[in-house]
Short mmCIF file of C-alpha atoms in Angstrom, two decimals:
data_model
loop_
_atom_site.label_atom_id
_atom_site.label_comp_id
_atom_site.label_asym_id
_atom_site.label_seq_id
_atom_site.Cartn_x
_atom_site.Cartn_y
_atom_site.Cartn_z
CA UNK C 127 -15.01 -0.27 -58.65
CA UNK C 128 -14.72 0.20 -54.88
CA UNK C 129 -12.15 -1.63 -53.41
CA UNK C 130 -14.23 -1.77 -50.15
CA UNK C 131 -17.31 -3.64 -51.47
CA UNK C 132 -15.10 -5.75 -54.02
CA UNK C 133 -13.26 -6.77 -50.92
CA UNK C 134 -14.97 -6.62 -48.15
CA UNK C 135 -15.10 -10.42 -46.74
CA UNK C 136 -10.66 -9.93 -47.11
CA UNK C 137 -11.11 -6.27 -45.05
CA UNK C 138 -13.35 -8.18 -42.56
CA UNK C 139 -11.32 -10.66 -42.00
CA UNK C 140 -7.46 -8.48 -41.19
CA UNK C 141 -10.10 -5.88 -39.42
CA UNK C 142 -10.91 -9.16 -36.93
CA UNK C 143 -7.68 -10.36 -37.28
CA UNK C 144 -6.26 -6.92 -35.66
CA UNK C 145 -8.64 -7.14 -33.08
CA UNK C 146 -7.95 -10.73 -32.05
CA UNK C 147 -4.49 -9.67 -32.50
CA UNK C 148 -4.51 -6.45 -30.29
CA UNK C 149 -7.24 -7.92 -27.69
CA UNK C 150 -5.20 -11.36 -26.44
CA UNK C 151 -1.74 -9.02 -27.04
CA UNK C 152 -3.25 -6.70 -24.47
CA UNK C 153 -4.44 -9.34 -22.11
CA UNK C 154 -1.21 -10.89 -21.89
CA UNK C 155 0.45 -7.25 -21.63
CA UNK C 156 -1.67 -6.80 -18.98
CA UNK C 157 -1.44 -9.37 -16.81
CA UNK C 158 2.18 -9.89 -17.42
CA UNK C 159 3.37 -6.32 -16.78
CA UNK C 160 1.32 -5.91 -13.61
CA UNK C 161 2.89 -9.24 -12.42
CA UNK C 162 6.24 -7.81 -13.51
CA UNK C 163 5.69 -4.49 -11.86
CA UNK C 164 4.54 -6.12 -8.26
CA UNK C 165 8.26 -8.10 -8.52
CA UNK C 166 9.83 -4.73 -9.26
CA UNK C 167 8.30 -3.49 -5.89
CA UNK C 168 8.69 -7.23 -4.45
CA UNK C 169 10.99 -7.61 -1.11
CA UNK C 170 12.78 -10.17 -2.71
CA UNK C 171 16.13 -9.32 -4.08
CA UNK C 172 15.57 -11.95 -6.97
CA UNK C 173 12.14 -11.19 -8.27
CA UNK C 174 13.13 -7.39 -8.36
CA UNK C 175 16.20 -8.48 -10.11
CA UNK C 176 14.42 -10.18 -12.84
CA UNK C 177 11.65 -7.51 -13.21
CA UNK C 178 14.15 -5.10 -13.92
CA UNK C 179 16.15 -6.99 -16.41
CA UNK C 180 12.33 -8.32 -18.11
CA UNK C 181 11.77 -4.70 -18.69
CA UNK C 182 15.45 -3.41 -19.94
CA UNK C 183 15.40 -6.77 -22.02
CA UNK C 184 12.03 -6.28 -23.79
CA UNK C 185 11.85 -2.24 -23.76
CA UNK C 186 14.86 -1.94 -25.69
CA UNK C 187 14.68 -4.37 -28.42
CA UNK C 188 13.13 -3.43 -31.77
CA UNK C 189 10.02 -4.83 -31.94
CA UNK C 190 10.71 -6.16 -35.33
CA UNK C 191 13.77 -7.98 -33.89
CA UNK C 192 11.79 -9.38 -30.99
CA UNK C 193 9.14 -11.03 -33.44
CA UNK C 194 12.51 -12.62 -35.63
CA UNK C 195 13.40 -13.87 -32.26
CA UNK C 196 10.03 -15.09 -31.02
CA UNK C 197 8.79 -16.22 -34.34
CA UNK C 198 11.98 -18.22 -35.57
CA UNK C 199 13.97 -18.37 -32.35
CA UNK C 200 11.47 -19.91 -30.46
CA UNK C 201 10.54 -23.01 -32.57
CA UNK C 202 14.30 -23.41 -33.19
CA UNK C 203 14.14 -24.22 -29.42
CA UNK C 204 11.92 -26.34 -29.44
CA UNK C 205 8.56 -24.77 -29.17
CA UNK C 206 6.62 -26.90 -31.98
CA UNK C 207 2.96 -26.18 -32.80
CA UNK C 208 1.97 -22.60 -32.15
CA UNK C 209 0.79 -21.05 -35.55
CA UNK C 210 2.36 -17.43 -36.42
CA UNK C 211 -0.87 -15.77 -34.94
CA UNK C 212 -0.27 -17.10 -31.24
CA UNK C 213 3.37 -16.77 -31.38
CA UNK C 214 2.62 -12.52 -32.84
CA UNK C 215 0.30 -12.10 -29.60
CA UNK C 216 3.76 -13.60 -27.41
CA UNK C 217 5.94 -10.88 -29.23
CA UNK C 218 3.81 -8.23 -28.86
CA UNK C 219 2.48 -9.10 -25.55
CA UNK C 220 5.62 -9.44 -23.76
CA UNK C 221 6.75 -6.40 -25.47
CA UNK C 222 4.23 -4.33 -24.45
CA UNK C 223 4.37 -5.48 -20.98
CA UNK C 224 7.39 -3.90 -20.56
CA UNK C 225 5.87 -0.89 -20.72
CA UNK C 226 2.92 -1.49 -19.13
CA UNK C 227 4.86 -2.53 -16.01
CA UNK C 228 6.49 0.75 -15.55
CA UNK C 229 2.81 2.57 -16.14
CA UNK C 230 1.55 0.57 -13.60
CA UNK C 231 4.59 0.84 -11.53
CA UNK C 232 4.75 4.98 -11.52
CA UNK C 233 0.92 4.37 -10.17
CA UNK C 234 2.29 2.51 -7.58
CA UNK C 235 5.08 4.78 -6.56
CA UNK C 236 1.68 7.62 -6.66
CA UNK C 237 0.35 5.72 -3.70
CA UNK C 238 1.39 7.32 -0.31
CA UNK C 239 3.38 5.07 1.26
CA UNK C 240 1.38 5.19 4.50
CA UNK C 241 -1.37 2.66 2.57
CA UNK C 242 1.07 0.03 2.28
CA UNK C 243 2.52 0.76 5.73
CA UNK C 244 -1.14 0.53 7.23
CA UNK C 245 -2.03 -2.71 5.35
CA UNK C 246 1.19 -3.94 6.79
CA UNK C 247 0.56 -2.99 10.73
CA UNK C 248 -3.04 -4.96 10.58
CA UNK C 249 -0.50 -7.56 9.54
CA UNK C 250 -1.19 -8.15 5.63
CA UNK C 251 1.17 -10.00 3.56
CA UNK C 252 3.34 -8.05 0.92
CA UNK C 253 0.94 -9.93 -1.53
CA UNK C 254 -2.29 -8.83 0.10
CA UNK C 255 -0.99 -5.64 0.31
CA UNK C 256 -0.32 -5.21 -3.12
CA UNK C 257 -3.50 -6.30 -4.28
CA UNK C 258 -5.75 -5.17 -1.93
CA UNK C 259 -4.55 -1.82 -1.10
CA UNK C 260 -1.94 -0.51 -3.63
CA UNK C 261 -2.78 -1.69 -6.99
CA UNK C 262 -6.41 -0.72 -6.89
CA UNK C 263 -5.29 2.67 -6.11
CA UNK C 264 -2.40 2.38 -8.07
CA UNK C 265 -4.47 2.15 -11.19
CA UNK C 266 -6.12 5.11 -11.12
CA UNK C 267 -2.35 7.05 -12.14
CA UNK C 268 -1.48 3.94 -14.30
CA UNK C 269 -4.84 4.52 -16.36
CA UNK C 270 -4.06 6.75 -18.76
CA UNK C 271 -0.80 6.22 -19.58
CA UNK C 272 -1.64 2.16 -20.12
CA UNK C 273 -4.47 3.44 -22.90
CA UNK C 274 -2.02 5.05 -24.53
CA UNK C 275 0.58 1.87 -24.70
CA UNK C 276 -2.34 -0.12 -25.75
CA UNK C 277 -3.09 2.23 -28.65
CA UNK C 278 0.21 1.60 -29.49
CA UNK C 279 0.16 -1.89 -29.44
CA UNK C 280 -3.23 -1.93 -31.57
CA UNK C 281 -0.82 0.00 -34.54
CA UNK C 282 2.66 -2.46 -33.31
CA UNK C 283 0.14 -5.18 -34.91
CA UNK C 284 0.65 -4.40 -38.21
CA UNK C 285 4.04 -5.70 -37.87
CA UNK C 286 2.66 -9.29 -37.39
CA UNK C 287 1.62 -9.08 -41.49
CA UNK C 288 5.67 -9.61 -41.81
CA UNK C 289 4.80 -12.79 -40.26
CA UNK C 290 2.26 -14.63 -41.60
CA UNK C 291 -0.58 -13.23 -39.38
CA UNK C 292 -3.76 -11.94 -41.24
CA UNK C 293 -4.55 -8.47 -39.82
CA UNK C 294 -4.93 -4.98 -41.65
CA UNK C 295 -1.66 -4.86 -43.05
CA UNK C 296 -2.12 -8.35 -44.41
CA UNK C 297 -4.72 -7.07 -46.32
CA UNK C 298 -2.99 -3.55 -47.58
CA UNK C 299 0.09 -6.09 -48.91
CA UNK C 300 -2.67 -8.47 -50.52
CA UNK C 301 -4.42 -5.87 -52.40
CA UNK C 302 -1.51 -3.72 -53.28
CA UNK C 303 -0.15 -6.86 -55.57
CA UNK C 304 -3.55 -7.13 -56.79
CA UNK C 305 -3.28 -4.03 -58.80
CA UNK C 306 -6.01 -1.80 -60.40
CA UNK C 307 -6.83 -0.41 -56.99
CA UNK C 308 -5.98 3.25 -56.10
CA UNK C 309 -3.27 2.30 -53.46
CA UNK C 310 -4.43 5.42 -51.55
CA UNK C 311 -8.00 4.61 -51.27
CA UNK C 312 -6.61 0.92 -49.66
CA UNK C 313 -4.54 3.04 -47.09
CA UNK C 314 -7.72 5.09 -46.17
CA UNK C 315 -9.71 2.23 -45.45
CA UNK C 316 -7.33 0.84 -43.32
CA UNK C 317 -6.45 4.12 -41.32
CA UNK C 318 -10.01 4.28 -41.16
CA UNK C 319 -10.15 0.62 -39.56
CA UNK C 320 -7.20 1.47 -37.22
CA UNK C 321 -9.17 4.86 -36.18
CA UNK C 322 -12.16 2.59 -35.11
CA UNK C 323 -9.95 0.18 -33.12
CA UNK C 324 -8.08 2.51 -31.25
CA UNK C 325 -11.21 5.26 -30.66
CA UNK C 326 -12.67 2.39 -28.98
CA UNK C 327 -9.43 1.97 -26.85
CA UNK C 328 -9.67 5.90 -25.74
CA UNK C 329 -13.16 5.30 -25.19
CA UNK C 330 -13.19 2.41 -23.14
CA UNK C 331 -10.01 3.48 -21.16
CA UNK C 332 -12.00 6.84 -20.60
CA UNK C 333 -14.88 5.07 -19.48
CA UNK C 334 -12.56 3.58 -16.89
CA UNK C 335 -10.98 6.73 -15.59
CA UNK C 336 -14.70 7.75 -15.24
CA UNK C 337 -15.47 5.06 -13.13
CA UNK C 338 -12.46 5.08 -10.52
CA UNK C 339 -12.70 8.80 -10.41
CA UNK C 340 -16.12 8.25 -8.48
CA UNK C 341 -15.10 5.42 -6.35
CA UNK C 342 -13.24 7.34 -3.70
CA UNK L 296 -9.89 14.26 33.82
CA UNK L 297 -9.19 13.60 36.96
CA UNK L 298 -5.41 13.23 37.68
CA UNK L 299 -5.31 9.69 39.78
CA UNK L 300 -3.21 7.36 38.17
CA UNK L 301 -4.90 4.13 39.13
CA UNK L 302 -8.16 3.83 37.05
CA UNK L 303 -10.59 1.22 38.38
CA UNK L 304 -10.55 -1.75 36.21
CA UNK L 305 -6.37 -1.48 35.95
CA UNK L 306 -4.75 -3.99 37.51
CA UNK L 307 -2.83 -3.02 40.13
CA UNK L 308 0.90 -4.61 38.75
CA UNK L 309 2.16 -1.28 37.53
CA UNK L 310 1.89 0.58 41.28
CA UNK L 311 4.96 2.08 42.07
CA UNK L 312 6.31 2.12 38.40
CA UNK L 313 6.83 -0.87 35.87
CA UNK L 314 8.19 -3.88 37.66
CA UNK L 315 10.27 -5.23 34.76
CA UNK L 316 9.97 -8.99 34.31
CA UNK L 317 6.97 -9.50 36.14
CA UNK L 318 4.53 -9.65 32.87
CA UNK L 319 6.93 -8.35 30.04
CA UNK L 320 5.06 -7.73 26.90
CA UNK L 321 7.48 -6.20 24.64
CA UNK L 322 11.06 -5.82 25.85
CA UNK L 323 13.77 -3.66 23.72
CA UNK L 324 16.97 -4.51 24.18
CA UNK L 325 20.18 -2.68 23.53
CA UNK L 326 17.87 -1.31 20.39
CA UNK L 327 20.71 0.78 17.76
CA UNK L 328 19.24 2.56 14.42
CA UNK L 329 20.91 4.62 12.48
CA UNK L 330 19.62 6.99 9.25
CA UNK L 331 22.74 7.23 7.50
CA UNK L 332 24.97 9.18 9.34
CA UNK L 333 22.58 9.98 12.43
CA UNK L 334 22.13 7.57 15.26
CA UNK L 335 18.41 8.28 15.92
CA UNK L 336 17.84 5.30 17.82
CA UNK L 337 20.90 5.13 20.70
CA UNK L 338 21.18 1.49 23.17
CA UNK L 339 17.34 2.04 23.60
CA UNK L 340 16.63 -0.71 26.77
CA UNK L 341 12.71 -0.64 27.10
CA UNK L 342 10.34 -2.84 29.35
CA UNK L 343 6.37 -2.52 28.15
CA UNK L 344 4.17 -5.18 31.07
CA UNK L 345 1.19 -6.43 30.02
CA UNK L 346 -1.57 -3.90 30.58
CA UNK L 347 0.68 -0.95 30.52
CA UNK L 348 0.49 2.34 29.08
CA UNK L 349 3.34 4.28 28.64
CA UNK L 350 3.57 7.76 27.08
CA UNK L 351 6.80 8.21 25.05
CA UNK L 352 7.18 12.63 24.83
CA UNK L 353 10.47 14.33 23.77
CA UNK L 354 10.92 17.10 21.34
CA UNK L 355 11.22 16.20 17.35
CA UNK L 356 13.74 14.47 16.24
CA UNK L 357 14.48 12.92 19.36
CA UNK L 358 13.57 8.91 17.91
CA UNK L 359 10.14 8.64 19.54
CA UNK L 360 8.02 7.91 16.34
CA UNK L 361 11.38 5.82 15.14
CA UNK L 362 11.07 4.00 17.82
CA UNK L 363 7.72 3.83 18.09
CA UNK L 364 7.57 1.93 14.54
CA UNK L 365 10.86 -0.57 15.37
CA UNK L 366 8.30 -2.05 18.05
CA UNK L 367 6.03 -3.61 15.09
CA UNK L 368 9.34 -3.48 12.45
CA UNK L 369 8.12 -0.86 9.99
CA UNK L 370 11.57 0.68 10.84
CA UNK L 371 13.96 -2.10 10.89
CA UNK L 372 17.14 -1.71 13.42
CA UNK L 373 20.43 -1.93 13.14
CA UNK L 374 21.65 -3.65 16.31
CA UNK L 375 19.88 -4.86 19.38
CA UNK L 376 16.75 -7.02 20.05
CA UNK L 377 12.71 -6.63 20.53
CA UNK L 378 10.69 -9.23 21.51
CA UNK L 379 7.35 -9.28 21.98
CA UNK L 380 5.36 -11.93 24.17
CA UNK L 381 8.93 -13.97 24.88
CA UNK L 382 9.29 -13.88 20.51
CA UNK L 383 11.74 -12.31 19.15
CA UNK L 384 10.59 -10.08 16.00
CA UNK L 385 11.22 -12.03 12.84
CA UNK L 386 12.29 -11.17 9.77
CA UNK L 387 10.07 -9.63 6.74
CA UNK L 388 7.44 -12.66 5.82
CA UNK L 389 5.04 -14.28 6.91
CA UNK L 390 5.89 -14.59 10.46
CA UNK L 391 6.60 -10.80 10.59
CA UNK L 392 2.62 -10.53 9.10
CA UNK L 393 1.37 -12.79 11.82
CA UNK L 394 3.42 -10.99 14.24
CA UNK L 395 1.71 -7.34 13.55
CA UNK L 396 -1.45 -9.12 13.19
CA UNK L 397 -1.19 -8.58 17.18
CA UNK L 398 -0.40 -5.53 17.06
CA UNK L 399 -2.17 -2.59 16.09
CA UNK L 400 -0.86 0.89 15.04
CA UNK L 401 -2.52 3.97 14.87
CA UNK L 402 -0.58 6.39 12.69
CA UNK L 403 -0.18 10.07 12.75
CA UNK L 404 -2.03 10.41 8.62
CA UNK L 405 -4.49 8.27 9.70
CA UNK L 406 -3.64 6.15 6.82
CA UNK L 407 -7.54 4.63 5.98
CA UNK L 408 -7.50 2.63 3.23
CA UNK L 409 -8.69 5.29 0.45
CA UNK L 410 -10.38 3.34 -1.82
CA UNK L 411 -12.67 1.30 0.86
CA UNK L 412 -15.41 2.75 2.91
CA UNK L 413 -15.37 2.41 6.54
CA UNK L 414 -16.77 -0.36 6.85
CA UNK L 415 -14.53 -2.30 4.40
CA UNK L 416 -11.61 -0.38 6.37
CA UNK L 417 -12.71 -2.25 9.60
CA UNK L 418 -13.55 -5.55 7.97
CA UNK L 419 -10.51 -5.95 5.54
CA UNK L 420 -8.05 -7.28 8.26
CA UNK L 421 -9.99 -9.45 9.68
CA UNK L 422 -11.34 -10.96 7.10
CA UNK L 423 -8.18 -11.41 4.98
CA UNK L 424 -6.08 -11.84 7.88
CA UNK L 425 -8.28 -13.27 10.66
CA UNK L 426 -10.00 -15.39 7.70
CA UNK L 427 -13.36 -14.48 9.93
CA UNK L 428 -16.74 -14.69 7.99
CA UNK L 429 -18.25 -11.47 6.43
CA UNK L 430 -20.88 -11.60 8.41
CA UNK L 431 -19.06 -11.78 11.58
CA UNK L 432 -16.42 -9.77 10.79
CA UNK L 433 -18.71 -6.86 9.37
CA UNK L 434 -20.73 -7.07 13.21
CA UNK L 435 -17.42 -6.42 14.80
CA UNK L 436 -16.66 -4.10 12.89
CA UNK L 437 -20.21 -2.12 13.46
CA UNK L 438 -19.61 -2.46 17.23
CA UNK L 439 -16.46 -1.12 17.16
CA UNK L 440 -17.15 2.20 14.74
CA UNK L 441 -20.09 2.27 17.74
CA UNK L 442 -18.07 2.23 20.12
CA UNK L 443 -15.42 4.88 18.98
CA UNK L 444 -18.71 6.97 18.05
CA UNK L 445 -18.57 6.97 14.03
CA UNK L 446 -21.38 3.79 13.58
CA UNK L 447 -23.56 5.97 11.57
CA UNK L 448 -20.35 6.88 8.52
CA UNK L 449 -19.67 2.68 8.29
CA UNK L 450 -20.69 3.60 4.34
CA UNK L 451 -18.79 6.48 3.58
CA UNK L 452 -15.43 6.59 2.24
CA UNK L 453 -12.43 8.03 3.99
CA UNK L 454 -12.08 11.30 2.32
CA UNK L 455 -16.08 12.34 3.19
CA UNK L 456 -15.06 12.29 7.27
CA UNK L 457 -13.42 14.63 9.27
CA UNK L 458 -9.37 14.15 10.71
CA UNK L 459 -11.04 13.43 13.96
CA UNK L 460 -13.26 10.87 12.65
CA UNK L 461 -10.66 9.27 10.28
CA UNK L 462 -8.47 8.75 13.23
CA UNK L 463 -11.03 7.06 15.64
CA UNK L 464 -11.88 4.63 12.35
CA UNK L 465 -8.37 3.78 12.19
CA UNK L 466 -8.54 3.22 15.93
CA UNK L 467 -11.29 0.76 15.30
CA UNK L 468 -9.20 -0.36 12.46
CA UNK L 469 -6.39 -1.87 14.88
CA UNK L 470 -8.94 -2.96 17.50
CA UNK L 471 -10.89 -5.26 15.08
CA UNK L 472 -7.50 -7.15 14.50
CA UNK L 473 -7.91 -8.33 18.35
CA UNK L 474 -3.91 -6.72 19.17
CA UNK L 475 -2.43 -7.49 22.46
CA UNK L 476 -0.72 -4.08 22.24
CA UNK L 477 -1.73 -0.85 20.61
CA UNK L 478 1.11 1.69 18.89
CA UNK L 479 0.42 4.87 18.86
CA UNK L 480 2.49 7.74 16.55
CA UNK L 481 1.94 11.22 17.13
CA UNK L 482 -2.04 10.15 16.74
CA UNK L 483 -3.13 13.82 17.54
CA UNK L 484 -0.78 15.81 15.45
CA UNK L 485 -2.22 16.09 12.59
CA UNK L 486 -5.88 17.23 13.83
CA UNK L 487 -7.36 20.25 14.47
CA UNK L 488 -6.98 21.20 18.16
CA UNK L 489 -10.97 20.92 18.45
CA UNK L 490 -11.11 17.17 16.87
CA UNK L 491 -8.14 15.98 19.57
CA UNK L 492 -10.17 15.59 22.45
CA UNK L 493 -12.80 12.94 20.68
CA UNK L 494 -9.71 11.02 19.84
CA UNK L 495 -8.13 11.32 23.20
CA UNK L 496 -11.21 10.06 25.04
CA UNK L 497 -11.68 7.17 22.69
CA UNK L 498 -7.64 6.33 24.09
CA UNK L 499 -8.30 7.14 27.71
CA UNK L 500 -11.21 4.65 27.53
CA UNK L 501 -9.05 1.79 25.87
CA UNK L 502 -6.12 2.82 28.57
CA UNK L 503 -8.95 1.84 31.41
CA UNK L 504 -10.16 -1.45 29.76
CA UNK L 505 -6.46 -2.53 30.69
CA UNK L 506 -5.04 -2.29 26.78
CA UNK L 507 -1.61 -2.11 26.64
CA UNK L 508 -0.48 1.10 25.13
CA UNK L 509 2.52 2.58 23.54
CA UNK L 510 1.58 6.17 22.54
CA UNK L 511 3.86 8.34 21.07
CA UNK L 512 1.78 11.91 21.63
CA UNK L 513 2.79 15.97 22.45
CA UNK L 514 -0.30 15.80 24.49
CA UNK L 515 0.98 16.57 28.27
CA UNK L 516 -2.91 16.25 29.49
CA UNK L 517 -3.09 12.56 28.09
CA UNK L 518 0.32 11.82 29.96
CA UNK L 519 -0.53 12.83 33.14
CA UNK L 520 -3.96 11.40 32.98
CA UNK L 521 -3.41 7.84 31.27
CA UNK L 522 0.06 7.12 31.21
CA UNK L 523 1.07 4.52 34.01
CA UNK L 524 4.80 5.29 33.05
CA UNK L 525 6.48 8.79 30.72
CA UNK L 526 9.58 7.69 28.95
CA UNK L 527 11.33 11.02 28.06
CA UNK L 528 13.57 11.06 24.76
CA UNK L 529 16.27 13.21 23.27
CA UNK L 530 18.67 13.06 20.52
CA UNK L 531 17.59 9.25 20.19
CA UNK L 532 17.86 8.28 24.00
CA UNK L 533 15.51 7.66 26.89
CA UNK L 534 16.58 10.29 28.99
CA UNK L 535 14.48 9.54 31.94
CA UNK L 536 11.63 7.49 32.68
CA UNK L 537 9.06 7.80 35.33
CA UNK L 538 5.69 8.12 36.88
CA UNK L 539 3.97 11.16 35.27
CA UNK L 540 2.72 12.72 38.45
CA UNK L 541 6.73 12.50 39.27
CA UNK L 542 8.03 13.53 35.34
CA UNK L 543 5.75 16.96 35.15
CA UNK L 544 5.98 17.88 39.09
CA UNK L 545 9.58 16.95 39.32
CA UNK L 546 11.76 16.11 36.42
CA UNK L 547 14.88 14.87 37.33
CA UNK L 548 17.41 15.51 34.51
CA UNK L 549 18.02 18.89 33.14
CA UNK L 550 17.13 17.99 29.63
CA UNK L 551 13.91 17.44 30.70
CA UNK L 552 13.36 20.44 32.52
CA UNK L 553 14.34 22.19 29.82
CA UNK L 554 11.69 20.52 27.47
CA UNK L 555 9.21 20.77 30.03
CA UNK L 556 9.11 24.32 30.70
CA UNK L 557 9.07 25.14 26.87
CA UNK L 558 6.11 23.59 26.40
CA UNK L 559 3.80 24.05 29.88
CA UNK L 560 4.57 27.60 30.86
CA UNK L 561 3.32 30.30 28.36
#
């Protein structure tokens, strides 16, 4: 009796769940910590003010707690209709943003400061400045480090099985309570899932650092 | 180069020395800056006409590059008032961004943008500033590389071209943004003494098609050759001001002599 084969449409299912899971997480990590990070450089006094207190806020909760918060807090609010996947991929992607934001801000502070001052003089906007001129060079410092936080947030998933969400560790739990399984083989598979998800991180994010290295 | 003063082609408002008021393009007023507990920039008063180029020389430290950058705000001041064109310089925003729009720097690091060729380098402002076509703003931008003499390294990135090269791009850089004034800090100090004179000439020839010039520079040759007017600093002061046949032959303060034969006789 493998437990693969018996099971396989239930392992297909939390190994797409993971990736749906990790994939929109990271998009939203993305895209909110870079927006986070350009308010942490910003020349307003506000928006730098509420980067830094987005970042001390999220970087130093337990994740575990955050998801309580998100996934009970949130529709106690008054946020009705999001199903326990969407409202996983909010936890984890405004965790991770955090730290994505100070990746992406160290690559910032890695671009000499004459850049900015020269996108300045021809009389760029801070916004232009930013996105033309610092960020694109910025990323090629915040690169590796934002792999790494993203492999991380492909393994943070498996928290989201505490919460309704099918992923991998939805289907460890699942087959566990089936019994007659070797409990061992079931946590090899799913390593073995996990490997494949976050190889293809290392490898895309490699791919990447390829790329900008030759654009210069 | 010839010595004269009066280059055909300049008009003929700055003979016998800046007449302040007649065509003021940037005026600094009673200009105060401080970097913690030194006072680099001291009750700086400064008059730049239209079409003028004045040479700003002192030893290091003295404020020139400080004050240098107050004149398009990359320094801000503490006390004091610049205006350029009758407007006073406004605060960081938008109107600040407009406001250097006119007014192009050249900086000492050349400062290309490292992750555009030079082409893109030239073309960037104006198209995301200017809002010019691609098209249009990629022709100026050939002309110009043409005309500073690095047309044929449009496609290459920053890094691939010599100091001297880098700097005339950035040159072309600022011109493309149309200024009405040109900054220029220390734009020959960090080149190899063989690469200075391409940059210089590219200057001299912008000084005779009647830009005005603010060029912060230890080159005495440029001075005496382009300059209408030398403002002299030291220990965040303008210690003298004058006509640079006058300022090299004859310097009237002390401080100046001083400076003057460190650097010219040995």
């Amino acid at each position: 009796m493998n437990v693969l084969s018996d099971n396989f449409a239930m392992f297909r299912e939390g190994f797409i769940g993971t990736v749906e899971l990790t994939a929109l997480s990271a998009l939203l990590a993305l895209v909110l910590g870079t927006l986070v990070a350009g308010f942490r450089v910003s020349p307003v006094p506000a928006l730098r003010v509420f980067g830094t207190a987005w970042v001390t806020l999220l970087r130093n909760t337990p994740l575990v707690l955050l998801f309580l918060a998100v996934t009970l807090g949130l529709p106690a609010l008054g946020l009705k209709g999001w199903d326990s996947f969407w409202l996983a991929v909010l936890a984890l992607g405004c965790y991770t943003s955090a730290f994505i934001c100070e990746a992406v801000r160290s690559g910032i502070n890695a671009v000499p400061v004459g850049q900015a001052e020269a996108a300045r003089s021809i009389g760029m906007t801070f916004r232009q400045t930013l996105t033309q001129i610092v960020l694109p060079q910025a990323s090629r410092t915040a690169i590796p480090p934002v792999g790494s936080l993203l492999i991380a947030l492909a393994k943070n998933t498996a928290i989201a099985s505490g919460f309704n969400v099918v992923e991998l560790g939805s289907v460890q739990k699942t087959l566990n309570a089936a019994a007659g399984y070797d409990i061992y083989v079931i946590f090899l598979w799913i390593a073995l899932c996990y490997i494949i998800i976050t190889f293809t991180i290392s490898g895309l994010f490699r791919l990447l650092e390829n790329r900008l290295a030759v654009a210069r | 180069m010839s010595d004269h003063l009066q280059p055909p082609g300049i008009p003929p408002h700055q003979a016998g020395g800046s007449r302040p008021g007649t065509d003021a393009l940037v005026v600094l007023d009673k200009v105060n800056k401080h970097f913690g507990a030194l006072h680099v920039l001291q009750d700086i008063d400064l008059t730049i006409a239209r079409g003028e180029v004045v040479v700003v020389i002192g030893p290091s430290g003295s404020g020139k590059s400080t004050l240098c950058r107050t004149i398009n705000r990359l320094e801000t001041t503490d006390s004091g008032s610049i205006t350029i064109d009758g407007r006073p310089l406004p605060q960081e925003g938008k109107e600040l961004a407009r406001l250097r729009a006119d007014v192009g720097m050249v900086f000492q690091s050349f400062n290309l943008f490292a992750h555009k060729t030079v082409l893109e380098n030239v073309t960037l402002g104006q198209v995301k500033v200017r809002k010019k076509g691609r098209e249009e703003a990629e022709s100026t931008a050939r002309t110009l590389l043409d005309r500073v003499g690095v047309g044929a390294q449009a496609d290459k990135y920053p890094a691939q071209l010599s100091g001297g090269q880098q700097q005339r791009v950035a040159i072309a850089r600022a011109l493309a943004m149309e200024p009405k004034l040109m900054l220029f800090d220390e734009p020959t100090s960090a080149l190899d003494p063989e690469m200075i004179n391409e940059v210089l000439e590219v200057m001299q020839q912008l000084a005779r098609d009647g830009m005005t010039m603010v060029v912060v520079t230890h080159e005495m040759g440029f001075a005496r050759s382009a300059a209408n007017r030398v403002v002299f600093m030291a220990d965040g002061r303008i210690v003298e001001e004058a006509q640079p046949e006058q300022f090299f032959s004859d310097p009237r303060s002390d401080r100046a002599k001083d400076f003057l034969s460190k650097i010219l006789h040995h």
